[in-house]
Protein backbone atom coordinates (compact mmCIF):
# COMPACT_ATOMS: atom_id res chain seq x y z
CA MET A 1 91.45 132.11 91.76
CA VAL A 2 88.26 134.59 92.58
CA ASP A 3 87.46 137.50 94.88
CA ASN A 4 86.74 136.46 98.45
CA GLU A 5 83.33 137.99 98.63
CA PRO A 6 80.19 136.81 99.19
CA GLY A 7 77.81 135.76 96.10
CA VAL A 8 80.82 134.61 94.15
CA LEU A 9 80.51 130.87 94.67
CA ALA A 10 77.12 131.05 93.81
CA ARG A 11 77.91 133.01 90.52
CA VAL A 12 80.17 130.15 89.53
CA ILE A 13 77.99 127.19 90.58
CA GLY A 14 75.09 128.90 89.03
CA MET A 15 77.56 128.82 85.61
CA PHE A 16 77.53 125.24 85.82
CA SER A 17 74.14 124.59 86.93
CA GLY A 18 72.81 126.89 84.30
CA ARG A 19 74.39 125.04 81.39
CA GLY A 20 73.89 121.42 82.72
CA TYR A 21 77.57 120.66 83.81
CA ASN A 22 77.72 118.27 86.58
CA ILE A 23 80.42 118.90 89.63
CA ASP A 24 81.93 115.84 90.29
CA SER A 25 84.04 117.48 93.96
CA LEU A 26 84.55 121.27 94.93
CA ASN A 27 87.00 123.02 97.51
CA VAL A 28 87.09 126.58 98.34
CA ALA A 29 89.90 128.09 100.64
CA GLU A 30 91.15 131.64 100.97
CA VAL A 31 94.85 131.95 100.02
CA SER A 32 97.39 133.95 101.66
CA ASN A 33 96.32 137.40 99.97
CA GLN A 34 93.07 137.93 102.25
CA HIS A 35 91.10 139.06 99.53
CA LEU A 36 91.25 136.10 97.23
CA SER A 37 89.97 132.36 97.73
CA ARG A 38 90.74 129.47 95.26
CA ILE A 39 88.07 127.42 94.22
CA THR A 40 89.20 123.85 93.09
CA ILE A 41 86.41 122.20 91.08
CA VAL A 42 86.52 118.65 89.47
CA THR A 43 84.43 118.11 86.46
CA GLN A 44 84.11 115.72 83.27
CA GLY A 45 83.73 116.64 79.77
CA THR A 46 85.58 116.36 76.41
CA ASN A 47 88.25 118.95 75.93
CA GLU A 48 85.80 121.32 73.90
CA VAL A 49 83.74 121.00 77.10
CA LEU A 50 86.33 121.80 79.40
CA GLU A 51 87.54 124.68 77.32
CA GLN A 52 83.75 126.18 77.20
CA ILE A 53 83.92 125.79 81.29
CA GLN A 54 87.12 127.93 81.17
CA THR A 55 86.05 130.75 78.88
CA GLN A 56 82.53 130.50 80.35
CA LEU A 57 84.30 131.13 83.89
CA MET A 58 86.82 133.67 82.92
CA ASN A 59 83.23 135.87 81.86
CA ILE A 60 82.32 136.04 85.62
CA VAL A 61 83.66 139.28 87.00
CA PRO A 62 85.17 138.20 90.12
CA VAL A 63 86.99 135.33 88.73
CA HIS A 64 91.01 136.10 88.16
CA SER A 65 91.96 133.21 86.49
CA VAL A 66 90.86 129.78 85.47
CA THR A 67 93.60 126.60 85.03
CA ASN A 68 92.95 123.15 83.84
CA LEU A 69 95.37 121.59 85.79
CA GLN A 70 94.87 118.04 83.52
CA THR A 71 96.25 119.69 80.30
CA GLU A 72 98.14 123.06 81.57
CA GLY A 73 101.40 121.35 82.97
CA SER A 74 101.86 119.25 85.80
CA ALA A 75 99.95 119.45 89.22
CA VAL A 76 100.06 117.72 92.47
CA GLU A 77 96.64 116.51 93.97
CA ALA A 78 95.32 115.36 97.34
CA GLU A 79 92.58 114.75 99.66
CA VAL A 80 91.57 114.19 103.05
CA ALA A 81 89.45 111.89 104.79
CA LEU A 82 88.35 110.98 108.29
CA VAL A 83 87.11 107.80 109.35
CA TYR A 84 85.06 106.84 112.22
CA MET A 85 84.67 103.30 113.40
CA ASP A 86 83.26 101.70 116.16
CA ILE A 87 85.76 99.07 117.62
CA ASP A 88 85.94 96.06 119.63
CA GLU A 89 89.08 94.93 121.56
CA ARG A 90 89.71 91.94 119.35
CA ASN A 91 89.76 94.18 116.14
CA ARG A 92 91.73 97.26 117.42
CA LYS A 93 94.97 95.50 116.76
CA ASN A 94 93.89 94.70 112.98
CA ALA A 95 92.68 98.33 112.68
CA TYR A 96 96.29 99.85 113.73
CA GLN A 97 97.76 97.47 111.32
CA ILE A 98 96.01 98.83 108.85
CA CYS A 99 96.27 102.27 109.78
CA ASP A 100 100.12 101.93 109.82
CA PHE A 101 100.48 100.34 106.94
CA TYR A 102 98.37 103.18 104.98
CA ARG A 103 100.41 105.78 106.97
CA ALA A 104 96.83 106.99 108.50
CA ARG A 105 97.00 109.29 111.76
CA ARG A 106 95.01 107.83 114.58
CA ILE A 107 93.52 111.79 115.87
CA GLU A 108 90.86 109.90 118.46
CA ASN A 109 91.25 106.95 120.49
CA GLU A 110 88.41 106.21 122.51
CA HIS A 111 87.70 102.73 124.63
CA ASN A 112 84.97 101.63 121.90
CA SER A 113 85.95 104.02 119.05
CA ILE A 114 88.51 105.47 116.79
CA ILE A 115 89.04 108.20 114.34
CA PHE A 116 91.57 107.61 111.41
CA GLU A 117 92.86 110.80 109.00
CA ILE A 118 94.59 109.85 106.00
CA ALA A 119 95.87 112.10 103.58
CA GLY A 120 96.65 111.41 99.72
CA ALA A 121 95.96 110.14 96.24
CA SER A 122 92.09 109.29 96.19
CA GLN A 123 93.28 105.77 94.95
CA ARG A 124 95.23 105.32 98.35
CA ILE A 125 91.91 106.56 100.25
CA ASP A 126 89.49 104.20 98.59
CA ALA A 127 92.14 101.19 99.19
CA PHE A 128 92.20 102.41 103.25
CA ILE A 129 88.75 102.68 103.37
CA LYS A 130 88.24 99.56 101.63
CA ASP A 131 90.31 97.63 103.74
CA ILE A 132 89.27 99.28 107.16
CA SER A 133 85.12 98.75 106.57
CA GLU A 134 86.31 94.93 106.48
CA ILE A 135 86.74 94.91 110.27
CA ALA A 136 83.90 97.13 111.16
CA GLN A 137 81.22 99.41 110.19
CA ILE A 138 82.78 102.79 109.29
CA GLU A 139 81.70 106.65 108.64
CA ILE A 140 83.61 108.79 106.41
CA VAL A 141 84.12 112.14 105.45
CA ARG A 142 86.15 112.96 102.66
CA SER A 143 87.42 116.86 101.57
CA GLY A 144 87.31 115.76 97.76
CA PRO A 145 90.52 116.13 95.82
CA VAL A 146 92.62 119.57 96.10
CA ALA A 147 95.40 120.72 93.57
CA ILE A 148 98.45 122.82 92.95
CA SER A 149 100.10 123.54 90.03
CA SER A 150 103.53 122.13 90.15
CA MET A 151 105.08 124.23 87.52
CA ILE A 152 107.01 127.65 88.46
CA LYS A 153 105.51 130.55 87.08
CA ASP A 154 106.87 133.46 85.61
């Protein structure tokens, strides 16, 4: 959790790049308190490296809390993807069946194209993309994972 003000994200990212840590995924969103934002960063490393990252993040002044959701209790993780595809009439029924199987949502349905929205676990989205791409060429936009602790805090 960080202050919602200009430059905070740049400082957090600067800490990662300055120490040679890779960011696999990054999401930032304002929380219900208008002065705070939640940054979700997916990175990899040994336990020691991840602890070092947590410590270094806490040294950045506008950072209020850092939680490693893999080691500190249970968490719920999800991702969102939008999938655009050009499609002809003979493949439309197959696309709808795949959409229904994965519980994807049709958010735009034109004569020669469809846009699907799918949310959930990354593996489910990967499987949907694999199956739907066998019908036609697709274009994908993915959010990257976001997560929240599922444990009650005191």
